[in-house]
CSV table of C-alpha atoms in Angstrom, one decimal:
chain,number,residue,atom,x,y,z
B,558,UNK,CA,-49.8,-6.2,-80.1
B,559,UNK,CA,-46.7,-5.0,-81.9
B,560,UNK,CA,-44.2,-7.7,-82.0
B,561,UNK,CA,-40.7,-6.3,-83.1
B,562,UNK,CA,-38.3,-8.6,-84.9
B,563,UNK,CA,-34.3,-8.0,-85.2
B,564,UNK,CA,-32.5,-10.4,-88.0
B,565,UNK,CA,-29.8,-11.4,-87.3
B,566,UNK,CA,-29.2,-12.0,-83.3
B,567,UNK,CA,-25.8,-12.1,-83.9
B,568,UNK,CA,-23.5,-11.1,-86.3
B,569,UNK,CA,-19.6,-11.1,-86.8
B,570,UNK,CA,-17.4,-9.5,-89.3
B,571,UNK,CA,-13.8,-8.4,-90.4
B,572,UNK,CA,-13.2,-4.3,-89.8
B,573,UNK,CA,-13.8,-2.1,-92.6
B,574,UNK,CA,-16.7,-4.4,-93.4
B,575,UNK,CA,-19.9,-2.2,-94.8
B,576,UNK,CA,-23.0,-3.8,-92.9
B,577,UNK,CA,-26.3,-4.1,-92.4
B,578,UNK,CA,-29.4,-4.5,-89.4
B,579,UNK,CA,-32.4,-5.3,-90.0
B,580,UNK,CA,-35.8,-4.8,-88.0
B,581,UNK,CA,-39.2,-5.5,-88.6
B,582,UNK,CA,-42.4,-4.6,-87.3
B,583,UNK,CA,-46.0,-6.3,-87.2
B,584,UNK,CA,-47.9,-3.0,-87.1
B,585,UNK,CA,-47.5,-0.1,-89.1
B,586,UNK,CA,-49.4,2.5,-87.0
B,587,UNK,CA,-46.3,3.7,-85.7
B,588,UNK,CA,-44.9,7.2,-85.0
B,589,UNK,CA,-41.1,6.9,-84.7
B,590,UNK,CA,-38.4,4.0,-84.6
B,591,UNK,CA,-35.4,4.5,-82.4
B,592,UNK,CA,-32.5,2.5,-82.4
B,593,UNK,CA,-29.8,2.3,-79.5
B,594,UNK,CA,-26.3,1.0,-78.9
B,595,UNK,CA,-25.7,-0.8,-75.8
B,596,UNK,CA,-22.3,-2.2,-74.9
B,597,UNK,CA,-21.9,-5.0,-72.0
B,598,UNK,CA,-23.5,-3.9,-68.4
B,599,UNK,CA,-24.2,-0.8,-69.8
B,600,UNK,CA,-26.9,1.2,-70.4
B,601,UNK,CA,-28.8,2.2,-73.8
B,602,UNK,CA,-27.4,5.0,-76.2
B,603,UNK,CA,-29.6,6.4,-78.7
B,604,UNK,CA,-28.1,6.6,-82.2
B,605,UNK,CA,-30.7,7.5,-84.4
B,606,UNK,CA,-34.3,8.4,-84.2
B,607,UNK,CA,-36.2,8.1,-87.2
B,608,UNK,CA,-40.1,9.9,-87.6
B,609,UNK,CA,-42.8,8.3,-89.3
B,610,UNK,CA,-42.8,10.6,-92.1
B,611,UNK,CA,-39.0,10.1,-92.9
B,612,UNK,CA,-37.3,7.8,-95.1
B,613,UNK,CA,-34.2,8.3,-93.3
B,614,UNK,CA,-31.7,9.4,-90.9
B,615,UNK,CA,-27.9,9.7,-90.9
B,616,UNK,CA,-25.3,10.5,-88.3
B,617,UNK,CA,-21.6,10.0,-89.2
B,618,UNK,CA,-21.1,6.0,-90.1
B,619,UNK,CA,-24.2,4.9,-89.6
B,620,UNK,CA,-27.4,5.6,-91.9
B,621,UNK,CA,-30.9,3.8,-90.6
B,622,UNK,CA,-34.0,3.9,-93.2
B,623,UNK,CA,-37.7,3.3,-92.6
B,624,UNK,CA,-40.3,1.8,-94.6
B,625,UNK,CA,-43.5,2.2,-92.6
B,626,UNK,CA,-45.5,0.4,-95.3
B,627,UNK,CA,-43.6,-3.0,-95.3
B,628,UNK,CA,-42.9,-2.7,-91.5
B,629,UNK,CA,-39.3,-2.0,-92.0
B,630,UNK,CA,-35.9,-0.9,-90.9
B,631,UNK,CA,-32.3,-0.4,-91.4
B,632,UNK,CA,-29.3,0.4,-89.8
B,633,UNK,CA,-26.5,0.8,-92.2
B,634,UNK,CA,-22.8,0.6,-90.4
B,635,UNK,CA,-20.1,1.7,-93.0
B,636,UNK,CA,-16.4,0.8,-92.8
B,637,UNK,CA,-16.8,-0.8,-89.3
B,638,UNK,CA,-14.5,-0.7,-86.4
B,639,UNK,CA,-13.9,-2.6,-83.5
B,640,UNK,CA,-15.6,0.1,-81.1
B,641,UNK,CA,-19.1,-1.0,-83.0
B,642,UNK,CA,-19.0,-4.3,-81.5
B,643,UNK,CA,-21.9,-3.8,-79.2
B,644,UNK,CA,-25.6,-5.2,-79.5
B,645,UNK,CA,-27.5,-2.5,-81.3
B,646,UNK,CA,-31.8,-2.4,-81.0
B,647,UNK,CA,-34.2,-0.7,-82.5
B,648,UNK,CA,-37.3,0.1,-80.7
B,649,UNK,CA,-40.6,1.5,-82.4
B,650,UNK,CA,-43.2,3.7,-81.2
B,651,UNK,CA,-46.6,2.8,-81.7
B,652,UNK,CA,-49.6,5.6,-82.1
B,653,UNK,CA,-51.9,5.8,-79.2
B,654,UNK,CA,-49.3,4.5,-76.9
B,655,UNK,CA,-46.5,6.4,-74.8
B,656,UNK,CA,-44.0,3.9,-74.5
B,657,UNK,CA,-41.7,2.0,-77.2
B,658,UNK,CA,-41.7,-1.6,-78.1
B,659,UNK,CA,-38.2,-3.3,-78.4
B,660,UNK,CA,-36.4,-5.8,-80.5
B,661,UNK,CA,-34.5,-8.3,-79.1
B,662,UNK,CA,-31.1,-6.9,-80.3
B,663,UNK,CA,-28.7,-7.8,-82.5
B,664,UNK,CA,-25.0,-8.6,-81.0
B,665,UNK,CA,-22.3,-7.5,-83.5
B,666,UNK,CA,-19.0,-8.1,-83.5
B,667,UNK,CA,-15.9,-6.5,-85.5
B,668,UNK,CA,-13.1,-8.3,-85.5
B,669,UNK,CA,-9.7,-6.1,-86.2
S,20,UNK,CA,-27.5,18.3,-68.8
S,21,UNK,CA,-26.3,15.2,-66.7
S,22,UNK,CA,-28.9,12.6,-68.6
S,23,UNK,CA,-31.2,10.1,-66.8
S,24,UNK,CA,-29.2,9.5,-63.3
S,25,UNK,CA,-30.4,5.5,-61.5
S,26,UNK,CA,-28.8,5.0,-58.2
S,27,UNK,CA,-28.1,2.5,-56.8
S,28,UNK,CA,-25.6,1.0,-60.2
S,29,UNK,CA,-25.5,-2.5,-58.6
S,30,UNK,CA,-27.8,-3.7,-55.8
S,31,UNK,CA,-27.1,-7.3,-53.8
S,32,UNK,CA,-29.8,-8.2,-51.4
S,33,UNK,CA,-30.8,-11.0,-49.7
S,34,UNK,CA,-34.1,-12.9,-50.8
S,35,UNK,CA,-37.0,-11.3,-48.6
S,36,UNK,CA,-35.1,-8.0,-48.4
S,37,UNK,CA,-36.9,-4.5,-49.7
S,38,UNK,CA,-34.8,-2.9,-52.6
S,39,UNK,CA,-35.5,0.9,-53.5
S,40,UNK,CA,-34.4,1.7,-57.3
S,41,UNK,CA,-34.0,5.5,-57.9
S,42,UNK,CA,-34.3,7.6,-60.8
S,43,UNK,CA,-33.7,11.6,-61.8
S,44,UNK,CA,-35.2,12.3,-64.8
S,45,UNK,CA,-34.1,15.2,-67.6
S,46,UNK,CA,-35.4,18.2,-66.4
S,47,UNK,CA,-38.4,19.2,-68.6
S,48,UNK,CA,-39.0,15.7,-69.3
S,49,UNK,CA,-42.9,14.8,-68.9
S,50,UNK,CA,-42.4,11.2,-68.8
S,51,UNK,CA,-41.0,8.8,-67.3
S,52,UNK,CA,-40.4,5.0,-67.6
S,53,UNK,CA,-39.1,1.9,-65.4
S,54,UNK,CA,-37.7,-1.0,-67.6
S,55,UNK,CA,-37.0,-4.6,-66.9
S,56,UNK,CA,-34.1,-6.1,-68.9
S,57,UNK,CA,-33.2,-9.8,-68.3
S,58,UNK,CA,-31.9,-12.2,-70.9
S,59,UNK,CA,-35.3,-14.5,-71.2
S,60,UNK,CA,-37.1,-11.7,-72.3
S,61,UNK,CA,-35.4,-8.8,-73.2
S,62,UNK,CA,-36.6,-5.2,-72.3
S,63,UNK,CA,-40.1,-4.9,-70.8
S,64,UNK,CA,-41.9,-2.2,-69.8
S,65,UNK,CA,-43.0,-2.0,-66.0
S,66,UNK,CA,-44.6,1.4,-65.7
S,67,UNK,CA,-44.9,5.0,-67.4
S,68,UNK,CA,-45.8,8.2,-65.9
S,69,UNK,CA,-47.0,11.6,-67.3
S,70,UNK,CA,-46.6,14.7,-65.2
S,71,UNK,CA,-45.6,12.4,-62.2
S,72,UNK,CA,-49.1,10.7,-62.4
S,73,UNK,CA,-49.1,6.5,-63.2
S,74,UNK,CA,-50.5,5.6,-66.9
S,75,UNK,CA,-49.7,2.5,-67.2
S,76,UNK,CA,-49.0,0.0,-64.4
S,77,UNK,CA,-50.2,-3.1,-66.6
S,78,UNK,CA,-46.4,-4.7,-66.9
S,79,UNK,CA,-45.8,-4.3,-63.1
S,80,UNK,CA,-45.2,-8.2,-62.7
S,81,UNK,CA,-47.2,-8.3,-59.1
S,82,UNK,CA,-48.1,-6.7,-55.9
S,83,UNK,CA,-44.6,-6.8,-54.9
S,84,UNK,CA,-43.5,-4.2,-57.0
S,85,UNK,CA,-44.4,-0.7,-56.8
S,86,UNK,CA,-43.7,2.8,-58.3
S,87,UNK,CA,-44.1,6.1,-57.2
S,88,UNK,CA,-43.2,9.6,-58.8
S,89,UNK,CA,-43.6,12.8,-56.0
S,90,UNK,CA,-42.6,14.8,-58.1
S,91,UNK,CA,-40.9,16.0,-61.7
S,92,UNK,CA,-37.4,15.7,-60.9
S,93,UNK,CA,-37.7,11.9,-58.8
S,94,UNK,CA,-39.3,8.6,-59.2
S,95,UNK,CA,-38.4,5.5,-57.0
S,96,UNK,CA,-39.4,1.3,-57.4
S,97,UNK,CA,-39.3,-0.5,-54.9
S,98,UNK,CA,-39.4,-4.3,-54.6
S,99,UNK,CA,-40.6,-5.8,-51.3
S,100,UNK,CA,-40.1,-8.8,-51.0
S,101,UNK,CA,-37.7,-9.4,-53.2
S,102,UNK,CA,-36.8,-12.5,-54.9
S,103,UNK,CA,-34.5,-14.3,-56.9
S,104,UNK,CA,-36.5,-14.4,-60.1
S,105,UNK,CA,-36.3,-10.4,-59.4
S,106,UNK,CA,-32.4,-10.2,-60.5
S,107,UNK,CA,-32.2,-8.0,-63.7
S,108,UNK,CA,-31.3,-4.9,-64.8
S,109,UNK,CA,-33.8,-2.1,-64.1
S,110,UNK,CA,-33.5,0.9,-66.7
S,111,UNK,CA,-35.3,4.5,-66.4
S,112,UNK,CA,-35.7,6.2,-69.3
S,113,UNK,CA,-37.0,10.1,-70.0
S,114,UNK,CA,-39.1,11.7,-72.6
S,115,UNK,CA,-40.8,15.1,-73.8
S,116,UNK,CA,-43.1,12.7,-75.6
S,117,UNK,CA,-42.4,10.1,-77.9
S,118,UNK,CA,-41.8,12.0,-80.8
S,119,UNK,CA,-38.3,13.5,-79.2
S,120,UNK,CA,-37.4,9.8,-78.6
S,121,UNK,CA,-36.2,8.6,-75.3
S,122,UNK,CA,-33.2,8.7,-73.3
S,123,UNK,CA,-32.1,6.2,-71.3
S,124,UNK,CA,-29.8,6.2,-67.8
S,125,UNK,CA,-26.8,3.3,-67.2
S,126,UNK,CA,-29.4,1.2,-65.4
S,127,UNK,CA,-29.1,-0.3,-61.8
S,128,UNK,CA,-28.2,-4.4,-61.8
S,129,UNK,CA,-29.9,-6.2,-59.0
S,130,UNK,CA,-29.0,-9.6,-57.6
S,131,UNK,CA,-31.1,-10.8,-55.6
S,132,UNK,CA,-29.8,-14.2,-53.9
């Protein structure tokens, strides 16, 4: 079964801080990874979708890379603002199956 | 194009009472999925359709639960009886297939006490 792995659960840091998430994934037979935004009581925002075949994906601030082989992922947050503070997952899925497998989220907080 | 629409966005019942959880998928969207979010164990997934038929009830936690799809544009779960240990926040979520990723609505929060 794919287990899905976010490091760290939570993470704080000053704005205008460069960061990075990390996710990892037990099995590589995968066909996309998707990672979301979701602030308090609220539901889940996709930010980036990344295909198996891509390296990577960018949209405005944030930059997530895949490395299918090592079971790996990245979202890159640059020059972060206290509107990121959310907990962000990523969520991967797996060929031969319809629905996604999630990580347990990583809470981020930027402090102005 | 309005999204994924839940209804109710919070639900209180009473233990023993039947809750009805609604969902409007995107139009053209071929699947549809009910999610369980609770802090113990994150998100789990309850049940998928395609083309309003189920594919997957194995995450349904027990007879108590059940899901139905009449047709493209509605899906409903229903809990009966409910319970405590039901309290969570239940997510749909849309998809052309899972190469176009998914897209998820704000999710209805039930207490059930």
């Amino acid at each position: 079964k794919q287990e899905v792995t976010q490091i760290p659960a939570a993470l704080s840091v000053p704005e205008g801080e460069n960061l990075v998430l990390n996710c990892s994934f037990t099995d590589s037979a995968i066909y996309n990874l998707q990672w979301f935004r979701q602030d308090p009581g609220k539901g889940l925002t996709s930010l980036l979708l990344i295909q198996s075949s891509q390296r990577e994906q960018t949209s405005g601030r944030l930059n997530a890379s895949l490395d299918k082989s090592s079971g790996r992922s990245t979202l890159y947050i640059a020059a972060s603002q206290p509107g990121d503070s959310a907990t962000y997952l990523c969520a991967v899925g797996v060929t031969g199956a319809n629905n996604l497998f999630f990580g347990t989220g990583t809470r981020l907080t930027v402090i102005p | 194009d309005a999204g994924v629409i839940q209804s109710p966005r919070h639900e209180v019942t009473e233990m023993g009472q039947e809750v009805t959880l609604r969902c409007k998928p995107i139009s053209g969207h071929d699947y549809l999925f009910w999610y369980r979010q609770t802090m113990m164990r994150g998100l789990e997934l309850l049940i998928y359709f395609n083309n309003n038929v189920p594919i997957d009830d194995s995450g349904m936690p027990e007879d108590r639960f059940s899901a139905k799809m009449p047709n493209a544009s509605f899906s409903t779960l229903k809990i009966q009886p409910s319970e405590p240990r039901d309290s969570a926040v239940y997510f749909c979520a849309s998809s052309r297939g899972g190469y176009y990723g998914y897209t998820f609505g704000s999710g209805t929060r039930l207490t059930v006490v």
